[in-house]
Amino acid sequence: MVIKPKIPFPGPYKAHVTGTGSFLPKKILTNEDLTKIVDTSDEWIISRTGIRERHIASDDETTATIATEAAKKAIEDAGLSPEEIDLIIVATITPEMGFPSTACFVQDWIGAKNAWAFDLAAACSGFVYAMSIAQHFIISGRYNNILIIGAETLSRITDYEDRVSCILFGDGAGAVVIQRSETGTRGIMYSSCTSDGGGWTTLNCKAYGSRNPIGKPLKDPKDVYMTIRGKETYHLAVRRIVELIDECLEKCELSVDDIKMFIPHQMNARIIESVGKRLKLPPEKVFINIDKYGNTSAATIPIAIDECCKQGKVKQGDIVLLVAFGGGLTWGANVIQF
Ligand SMILES: CC(C)(COP(=O)(O)OP(=O)(O)OC[C@H]1O[C@@H](n2cnc3c(N)ncnc32)[C@H](O)[C@@H]1OP(=O)(O)O)[C@@H](O)C(=O)NCCC(=O)NCCS
């Protein structure tokens, strides 16, 4: 007996990026400011990471408020009304609260009353994971308009007594609208997502969850903050990102020449440069804006996409490769023709 699915998936559909937006809190924390808090220097931070400053949320800004600002801009850019959004995914590791999800707050505050909404926790790979989910929901024919957001207030889980980690992180949000199209060839061409839970100790924040619940004293009071094993992350990130770019080019039968812009997760300018050298990528094709924002985890890629589009670095028809590595461990990439 042939079972007919209730929902037809007539395809083939394309998942187009049709709108982008970003939001950075006004307050800026410079390297010079950090020298007054920990034993470091502007020269050390720039030479080891490429970071000059990062944006920090004010007391009345939260992950949901900054996500909402970025979302409004992306929806406007796409020429849609909030009611036309079918699904909202917020990639974040600094959610508004334990529950409900940050995405539910955004859904309410932008007035997307026809959308369902959820958060996705894949650390720095959160946005490329969300892009992959959106791609598959669109090409299946199930939805027309999906809003994906990367938003973080990492300053809330940063230990400003730890000079290794506090120099790295900032706050910010970026959003992208993905729409279904039945014509043309443009759209998300390929996504690849991988996890290795065995590597969880490399990057994590141990409090407060089921293992370390609120109310139970932590073994180490510093466990409320992010812990990073910087050197280990550095080497793993370079290796995985190189592998991912190779995989994407092979699967899509593309060469470096076909890619207009490589947009890597902004974790350290040296990591990005090292990947570029190994793959012989022309530096002008590798987008770096870490100097202005630091590492904003799931938000770095959508902020970068928005900047590339608004600055005319990426235009309709251009092929872009997004690639990320982060806690979990998680890593992933998307190839998109804009
Ligand atoms: C964190 C990171 C910048 C450190 O750079 P590094 O070149 O690996 O530096 P090291 O950890 O080897 O430290 C070198 C020295 O600088 C010191 N140092 C560390 N942070 C410093 C700072 N902010 N200012 C001055 N000195 C610092 C160290 O104490 C060490 O001193 P020692 O040699 O006397 O022991 C780098 O490893 C990195 O970017 N890693 C990945 C980042 C990451 O995990 N991001 C989150 C996930 S996406």
Short mmCIF file of C-alpha atoms and ligand atoms in Angstrom, two decimals:
data_model
loop_
_atom_site.label_atom_id
_atom_site.label_comp_id
_atom_site.label_asym_id
_atom_site.label_seq_id
_atom_site.Cartn_x
_atom_site.Cartn_y
_atom_site.Cartn_z
CA MET A 1 0.00 0.00 0.00
CA VAL A 2 1.32 3.45 -0.90
CA ILE A 3 0.95 5.91 1.98
CA LYS A 4 0.28 9.41 0.70
CA PRO A 5 1.75 12.09 2.97
CA LYS A 6 -0.80 14.56 4.34
CA ILE A 7 1.35 17.52 3.37
CA PRO A 8 2.60 17.40 -0.19
CA PHE A 9 6.22 18.38 -0.80
CA PRO A 10 5.93 19.39 -4.42
CA GLY A 11 9.34 21.10 -4.79
CA PRO A 12 11.79 21.85 -6.11
CA TYR A 13 11.91 25.08 -4.14
CA LYS A 14 14.78 27.44 -3.53
CA ALA A 15 15.58 29.08 -0.19
CA HIS A 16 16.54 32.70 -0.92
CA VAL A 17 18.11 35.22 1.43
CA THR A 18 15.86 38.25 0.89
CA GLY A 19 16.53 40.49 3.89
CA THR A 20 19.27 41.19 6.42
CA GLY A 21 19.58 43.31 9.55
CA SER A 22 21.81 43.75 12.55
CA PHE A 23 21.93 45.57 15.85
CA LEU A 24 24.88 46.41 18.09
CA PRO A 25 24.46 47.96 21.53
CA LYS A 26 25.77 51.54 21.70
CA LYS A 27 28.17 51.00 24.59
CA ILE A 28 31.72 50.19 23.45
CA LEU A 29 34.43 48.45 25.48
CA THR A 30 37.86 49.20 23.98
CA ASN A 31 41.12 47.37 24.54
CA GLU A 32 42.26 50.45 26.43
CA ASP A 33 39.23 50.06 28.77
CA LEU A 34 40.21 46.43 29.38
CA THR A 35 43.74 47.41 30.44
CA LYS A 36 42.11 49.09 33.45
CA ILE A 37 40.36 45.85 34.43
CA VAL A 38 42.94 43.09 33.75
CA ASP A 39 46.68 42.84 33.12
CA THR A 40 46.72 43.18 29.34
CA SER A 41 47.60 45.66 26.58
CA ASP A 42 46.08 46.98 23.38
CA GLU A 43 49.11 45.69 21.48
CA TRP A 44 48.75 42.13 22.92
CA ILE A 45 45.04 41.94 22.15
CA ILE A 46 45.38 43.26 18.60
CA SER A 47 48.37 41.11 17.71
CA ARG A 48 46.88 37.88 19.20
CA THR A 49 43.24 38.32 18.18
CA GLY A 50 42.74 41.27 15.81
CA ILE A 51 40.13 42.74 18.20
CA ARG A 52 40.14 46.50 18.94
CA GLU A 53 36.75 46.95 20.59
CA ARG A 54 33.47 45.19 21.29
CA HIS A 55 29.90 46.34 21.99
CA ILE A 56 28.35 45.66 25.40
CA ALA A 57 24.63 45.53 26.24
CA SER A 58 23.39 48.16 28.70
CA ASP A 59 21.39 47.10 31.76
CA ASP A 60 18.09 47.50 29.92
CA GLU A 61 19.25 45.61 26.82
CA THR A 62 18.81 41.83 26.70
CA THR A 63 19.24 39.10 24.11
CA ALA A 64 15.57 39.39 23.13
CA THR A 65 15.63 43.20 22.81
CA ILE A 66 18.67 43.23 20.52
CA ALA A 67 17.38 40.23 18.55
CA THR A 68 14.11 42.11 18.04
CA GLU A 69 15.91 45.19 16.68
CA ALA A 70 17.88 43.09 14.17
CA ALA A 71 14.74 41.15 13.23
CA LYS A 72 12.71 44.28 12.48
CA LYS A 73 15.42 45.53 10.11
CA ALA A 74 15.68 42.19 8.29
CA ILE A 75 11.91 41.91 7.81
CA GLU A 76 11.73 45.48 6.51
CA ASP A 77 14.67 44.80 4.19
CA ALA A 78 12.81 41.76 2.81
CA GLY A 79 9.71 43.87 2.22
CA LEU A 80 7.56 41.60 4.36
CA SER A 81 5.15 42.28 7.18
CA PRO A 82 5.72 40.42 10.49
CA GLU A 83 2.44 38.54 10.00
CA GLU A 84 3.94 36.86 6.91
CA ILE A 85 6.72 35.14 8.92
CA ASP A 86 6.01 31.39 9.39
CA LEU A 87 8.90 30.43 11.68
CA ILE A 88 11.44 32.23 13.88
CA ILE A 89 14.66 30.57 15.02
CA VAL A 90 16.96 32.36 17.45
CA ALA A 91 20.44 30.89 17.71
CA THR A 92 21.84 31.82 21.11
CA ILE A 93 23.71 30.53 24.14
CA THR A 94 22.72 33.55 26.22
CA PRO A 95 18.93 33.24 26.12
CA GLU A 96 16.52 35.73 27.63
CA MET A 97 15.72 33.27 30.46
CA GLY A 98 15.53 29.51 31.15
CA PHE A 99 12.17 29.47 29.41
CA PRO A 100 10.23 30.58 27.46
CA SER A 101 12.57 30.85 24.50
CA THR A 102 14.11 34.12 23.33
CA ALA A 103 12.40 33.43 19.98
CA CYS A 104 8.96 33.57 21.66
CA PHE A 105 9.74 37.05 23.01
CA VAL A 106 10.85 38.17 19.55
CA GLN A 107 7.71 36.66 17.99
CA ASP A 108 5.53 38.67 20.38
CA TRP A 109 7.49 41.93 20.19
CA ILE A 110 7.63 42.10 16.38
CA GLY A 111 3.99 41.00 16.05
CA ALA A 112 4.70 37.82 14.06
CA LYS A 113 1.44 36.31 15.19
CA ASN A 114 1.40 33.55 12.57
CA ALA A 115 4.89 32.25 13.35
CA TRP A 116 6.01 29.47 15.64
CA ALA A 117 9.30 30.13 17.37
CA PHE A 118 12.14 28.33 19.12
CA ASP A 119 15.75 28.77 20.23
CA LEU A 120 18.69 26.79 18.96
CA ALA A 121 21.76 26.25 21.17
CA ALA A 122 24.81 25.36 19.09
CA ALA A 123 27.14 28.08 20.40
CA CYS A 124 29.17 29.77 17.65
CA SER A 125 27.77 27.39 15.00
CA GLY A 126 24.18 28.31 15.94
CA PHE A 127 23.55 30.51 12.93
CA VAL A 128 24.81 28.05 10.30
CA TYR A 129 22.74 25.32 11.98
CA ALA A 130 19.68 27.63 11.83
CA MET A 131 20.38 28.37 8.16
CA SER A 132 20.43 24.62 7.46
CA ILE A 133 17.10 24.10 9.27
CA ALA A 134 15.53 27.02 7.40
CA GLN A 135 16.84 25.68 4.08
CA HIS A 136 15.25 22.28 4.65
CA PHE A 137 11.90 23.64 5.88
CA ILE A 138 11.76 25.86 2.78
CA ILE A 139 12.83 23.35 0.13
CA SER A 140 10.41 20.78 1.52
CA GLY A 141 7.64 23.19 0.57
CA ARG A 142 6.38 23.46 4.16
CA TYR A 143 7.02 27.19 4.75
CA ASN A 144 7.36 30.39 2.75
CA ASN A 145 9.11 32.85 5.04
CA ILE A 146 11.55 32.05 7.84
CA LEU A 147 13.34 34.53 10.09
CA ILE A 148 16.63 33.35 11.57
CA ILE A 149 18.51 35.36 14.15
CA GLY A 150 21.85 35.03 15.92
CA ALA A 151 21.80 37.08 19.13
CA GLU A 152 24.06 37.09 22.16
CA THR A 153 24.76 39.03 25.34
CA LEU A 154 28.01 37.20 26.08
CA SER A 155 29.10 39.99 28.44
CA ARG A 156 26.61 38.48 30.93
CA ILE A 157 28.58 35.22 31.13
CA THR A 158 32.10 36.63 30.71
CA ASP A 159 34.56 36.59 33.60
CA TYR A 160 36.10 40.08 33.59
CA GLU A 161 38.85 38.83 35.91
CA ASP A 162 40.08 36.31 33.33
CA ARG A 163 42.31 38.11 30.84
CA VAL A 164 42.39 35.19 28.42
CA SER A 165 38.63 35.17 27.77
CA CYS A 166 37.33 38.66 28.64
CA ILE A 167 39.18 40.28 25.76
CA LEU A 168 37.45 38.07 23.21
CA PHE A 169 33.71 38.50 23.60
CA GLY A 170 31.06 41.10 22.77
CA ASP A 171 27.30 41.49 22.41
CA GLY A 172 25.22 41.87 19.24
CA ALA A 173 22.53 40.48 16.99
CA GLY A 174 22.05 39.78 13.29
CA ALA A 175 19.02 38.50 11.39
CA VAL A 176 18.26 37.10 7.95
CA VAL A 177 14.96 36.39 6.20
CA ILE A 178 14.85 33.24 4.05
CA GLN A 179 12.03 33.00 1.51
CA ARG A 180 10.74 30.32 -0.77
CA SER A 181 11.04 30.78 -4.49
CA GLU A 182 9.85 28.54 -7.28
CA THR A 183 11.94 30.13 -10.00
CA GLY A 184 15.62 30.62 -10.74
CA THR A 185 18.63 28.82 -9.37
CA ARG A 186 19.70 31.16 -6.57
CA GLY A 187 19.38 30.23 -2.90
CA ILE A 188 21.02 28.08 -0.22
CA MET A 189 22.90 25.47 -2.23
CA TYR A 190 24.42 23.30 0.46
CA SER A 191 24.62 22.98 4.25
CA SER A 192 26.84 20.82 6.40
CA CYS A 193 26.48 20.48 10.20
CA THR A 194 28.51 18.31 12.58
CA SER A 195 28.63 17.84 16.38
CA ASP A 196 31.13 16.15 18.68
CA GLY A 197 29.71 16.12 22.21
CA GLY A 198 32.85 14.39 23.44
CA GLY A 199 34.64 17.73 23.11
CA TRP A 200 32.31 19.60 25.49
CA THR A 201 35.04 20.46 28.00
CA THR A 202 36.88 22.61 25.42
CA LEU A 203 34.29 25.41 25.56
CA ASN A 204 31.41 25.58 28.01
CA CYS A 205 29.43 27.39 30.67
CA LYS A 206 28.55 24.94 33.46
CA ALA A 207 25.93 26.94 35.38
CA TYR A 208 22.95 26.97 35.71
CA GLY A 209 21.32 23.88 34.31
CA SER A 210 20.15 20.50 35.46
CA ARG A 211 23.68 19.44 36.41
CA ASN A 212 24.40 22.59 38.40
CA PRO A 213 21.00 23.93 39.43
CA ILE A 214 20.44 27.34 40.94
CA GLY A 215 20.38 27.02 44.72
CA LYS A 216 23.07 24.34 44.85
CA PRO A 217 26.54 25.80 45.52
CA LEU A 218 28.86 25.47 42.52
CA LYS A 219 32.07 23.47 42.96
CA ASP A 220 33.87 26.51 41.56
CA PRO A 221 32.07 29.90 41.81
CA LYS A 222 33.72 30.81 38.47
CA ASP A 223 31.57 28.13 36.80
CA VAL A 224 28.91 30.81 36.25
CA TYR A 225 31.16 32.11 33.48
CA MET A 226 32.29 30.74 30.13
CA THR A 227 35.37 28.53 30.23
CA ILE A 228 37.54 28.26 27.13
CA ARG A 229 40.61 26.22 26.35
CA GLY A 230 41.94 28.82 23.94
CA LYS A 231 44.87 27.02 22.34
CA GLU A 232 42.93 23.80 21.83
CA THR A 233 39.99 25.69 20.32
CA TYR A 234 42.36 27.60 18.06
CA HIS A 235 43.91 24.50 16.50
CA LEU A 236 40.65 22.54 16.23
CA ALA A 237 38.89 25.52 14.64
CA VAL A 238 41.54 25.94 11.94
CA ARG A 239 41.44 22.23 11.09
CA ARG A 240 37.64 21.92 11.00
CA ILE A 241 37.10 25.15 9.04
CA VAL A 242 39.66 24.12 6.39
CA GLU A 243 37.94 20.71 6.08
CA LEU A 244 34.50 22.33 5.81
CA ILE A 245 35.52 24.75 3.08
CA ASP A 246 37.08 21.88 1.11
CA GLU A 247 33.91 19.81 1.57
CA CYS A 248 31.62 22.66 0.44
CA LEU A 249 33.67 23.38 -2.67
CA GLU A 250 33.76 19.70 -3.60
CA LYS A 251 30.05 19.01 -3.01
CA CYS A 252 28.96 22.12 -4.91
CA GLU A 253 31.58 21.58 -7.62
CA LEU A 254 32.90 25.09 -7.10
CA SER A 255 36.40 26.56 -7.00
CA VAL A 256 37.71 29.38 -4.81
CA ASP A 257 37.31 31.65 -7.86
CA ASP A 258 33.55 31.02 -7.88
CA ILE A 259 33.13 32.27 -4.30
CA LYS A 260 32.60 36.02 -3.92
CA MET A 261 33.03 36.06 -0.15
CA PHE A 262 34.04 33.62 2.59
CA ILE A 263 32.29 34.69 5.79
CA PRO A 264 33.84 32.79 8.71
CA HIS A 265 32.71 32.96 12.32
CA GLN A 266 34.72 35.78 13.89
CA MET A 267 36.60 34.11 16.77
CA ASN A 268 40.14 35.32 16.17
CA ALA A 269 41.58 37.14 13.14
CA ARG A 270 44.65 34.86 13.31
CA ILE A 271 42.46 31.75 12.99
CA ILE A 272 40.76 33.25 9.94
CA GLU A 273 44.07 34.31 8.38
CA SER A 274 45.57 30.90 9.01
CA VAL A 275 42.63 29.21 7.24
CA GLY A 276 43.01 31.67 4.37
CA LYS A 277 46.73 30.88 3.99
CA ARG A 278 46.21 27.11 4.07
CA LEU A 279 43.57 27.25 1.36
CA LYS A 280 45.30 30.05 -0.57
CA LEU A 281 42.17 32.24 -0.34
CA PRO A 282 42.66 35.79 -1.64
CA PRO A 283 42.51 38.01 1.50
CA GLU A 284 39.97 40.36 -0.13
CA LYS A 285 37.55 37.40 -0.33
CA VAL A 286 37.73 36.63 3.39
CA PHE A 287 35.47 38.86 5.46
CA ILE A 288 36.82 40.07 8.80
CA ASN A 289 35.10 42.55 11.12
CA ILE A 290 36.25 41.13 14.46
CA ASP A 291 38.22 44.34 15.10
CA LYS A 292 34.92 46.19 15.76
CA TYR A 293 32.81 43.59 17.54
CA GLY A 294 34.97 40.81 19.00
CA ASN A 295 33.41 37.35 19.09
CA THR A 296 29.61 37.58 19.40
CA SER A 297 29.16 33.79 19.00
CA ALA A 298 25.99 32.97 17.00
CA ALA A 299 25.68 36.63 15.97
CA THR A 300 29.00 37.09 14.15
CA ILE A 301 27.89 35.55 10.83
CA PRO A 302 24.52 37.34 10.43
CA ILE A 303 26.12 40.65 11.43
CA ALA A 304 28.81 40.03 8.80
CA ILE A 305 26.22 39.07 6.16
CA ASP A 306 24.33 42.30 6.84
CA GLU A 307 27.53 44.36 6.54
CA CYS A 308 28.54 42.61 3.30
CA CYS A 309 25.11 43.26 1.76
CA LYS A 310 24.83 46.86 2.97
CA GLN A 311 28.40 47.69 1.86
CA GLY A 312 27.79 46.18 -1.59
CA LYS A 313 30.43 43.50 -1.05
CA VAL A 314 27.83 40.84 -1.83
CA LYS A 315 25.27 41.41 -4.58
CA GLN A 316 22.50 39.36 -6.16
CA GLY A 317 23.97 36.32 -7.90
CA ASP A 318 27.15 36.20 -5.80
CA ILE A 319 28.06 32.93 -4.09
CA VAL A 320 28.99 33.17 -0.41
CA LEU A 321 30.38 30.50 1.91
CA LEU A 322 29.55 30.73 5.64
CA VAL A 323 31.58 28.63 8.06
CA ALA A 324 31.64 28.29 11.86
CA PHE A 325 33.15 26.32 14.73
CA GLY A 326 32.21 26.45 18.39
CA GLY A 327 31.21 24.87 21.69
CA GLY A 328 29.56 21.48 21.71
CA LEU A 329 31.75 20.90 19.89
CA THR A 330 29.85 22.02 16.81
CA TRP A 331 30.85 23.06 13.32
CA GLY A 332 29.06 23.77 10.08
CA ALA A 333 28.87 25.66 6.82
CA ASN A 334 26.41 26.93 4.21
CA VAL A 335 26.93 27.78 0.55
CA ILE A 336 24.46 30.41 -0.67
CA GLN A 337 23.92 32.12 -3.97
CA PHE A 338 22.48 35.53 -3.05
C1 LIG B 1 42.65 32.92 23.67
C2 LIG B 1 43.75 33.23 22.68
C3 LIG B 1 43.60 34.65 22.16
C4 LIG B 1 45.10 33.14 23.39
O1 LIG B 1 46.14 33.39 22.47
P1 LIG B 1 47.47 32.49 22.46
O2 LIG B 1 48.34 33.04 21.42
O3 LIG B 1 46.99 31.07 22.29
O4 LIG B 1 48.05 32.80 23.87
P2 LIG B 1 48.43 31.78 25.05
O5 LIG B 1 47.18 31.22 25.66
O6 LIG B 1 49.45 30.81 24.51
O7 LIG B 1 49.12 32.72 26.05
C5 LIG B 1 50.39 33.28 25.80
C6 LIG B 1 50.77 34.15 26.98
O8 LIG B 1 49.94 35.33 26.96
C7 LIG B 1 49.32 35.48 28.24
N1 LIG B 1 48.03 36.11 28.04
C8 LIG B 1 46.82 35.49 27.90
N2 LIG B 1 45.87 36.41 27.75
C9 LIG B 1 46.47 37.63 27.79
C10 LIG B 1 46.01 38.94 27.69
N3 LIG B 1 44.71 39.23 27.50
N4 LIG B 1 46.92 39.95 27.76
C11 LIG B 1 48.22 39.70 27.93
N5 LIG B 1 48.71 38.45 28.05
C12 LIG B 1 47.85 37.43 27.97
C13 LIG B 1 49.24 34.10 28.79
O9 LIG B 1 49.11 34.14 30.20
C14 LIG B 1 50.53 33.50 28.33
O10 LIG B 1 51.55 33.93 29.19
P3 LIG B 1 52.75 32.92 29.62
O11 LIG B 1 53.44 32.60 28.32
O12 LIG B 1 53.54 33.76 30.54
O13 LIG B 1 52.08 31.75 30.24
C15 LIG B 1 43.72 32.24 21.48
O14 LIG B 1 44.17 30.97 21.89
C16 LIG B 1 42.33 32.10 20.87
O15 LIG B 1 41.81 33.03 20.27
N6 LIG B 1 41.71 30.91 21.00
C17 LIG B 1 40.39 30.67 20.49
C18 LIG B 1 39.37 31.54 21.11
C19 LIG B 1 38.15 30.85 21.60
O16 LIG B 1 38.20 29.83 22.22
N7 LIG B 1 36.99 31.44 21.33
C20 LIG B 1 35.75 30.96 21.79
C21 LIG B 1 35.18 29.94 20.92
S1 LIG B 1 34.53 30.44 19.42
#
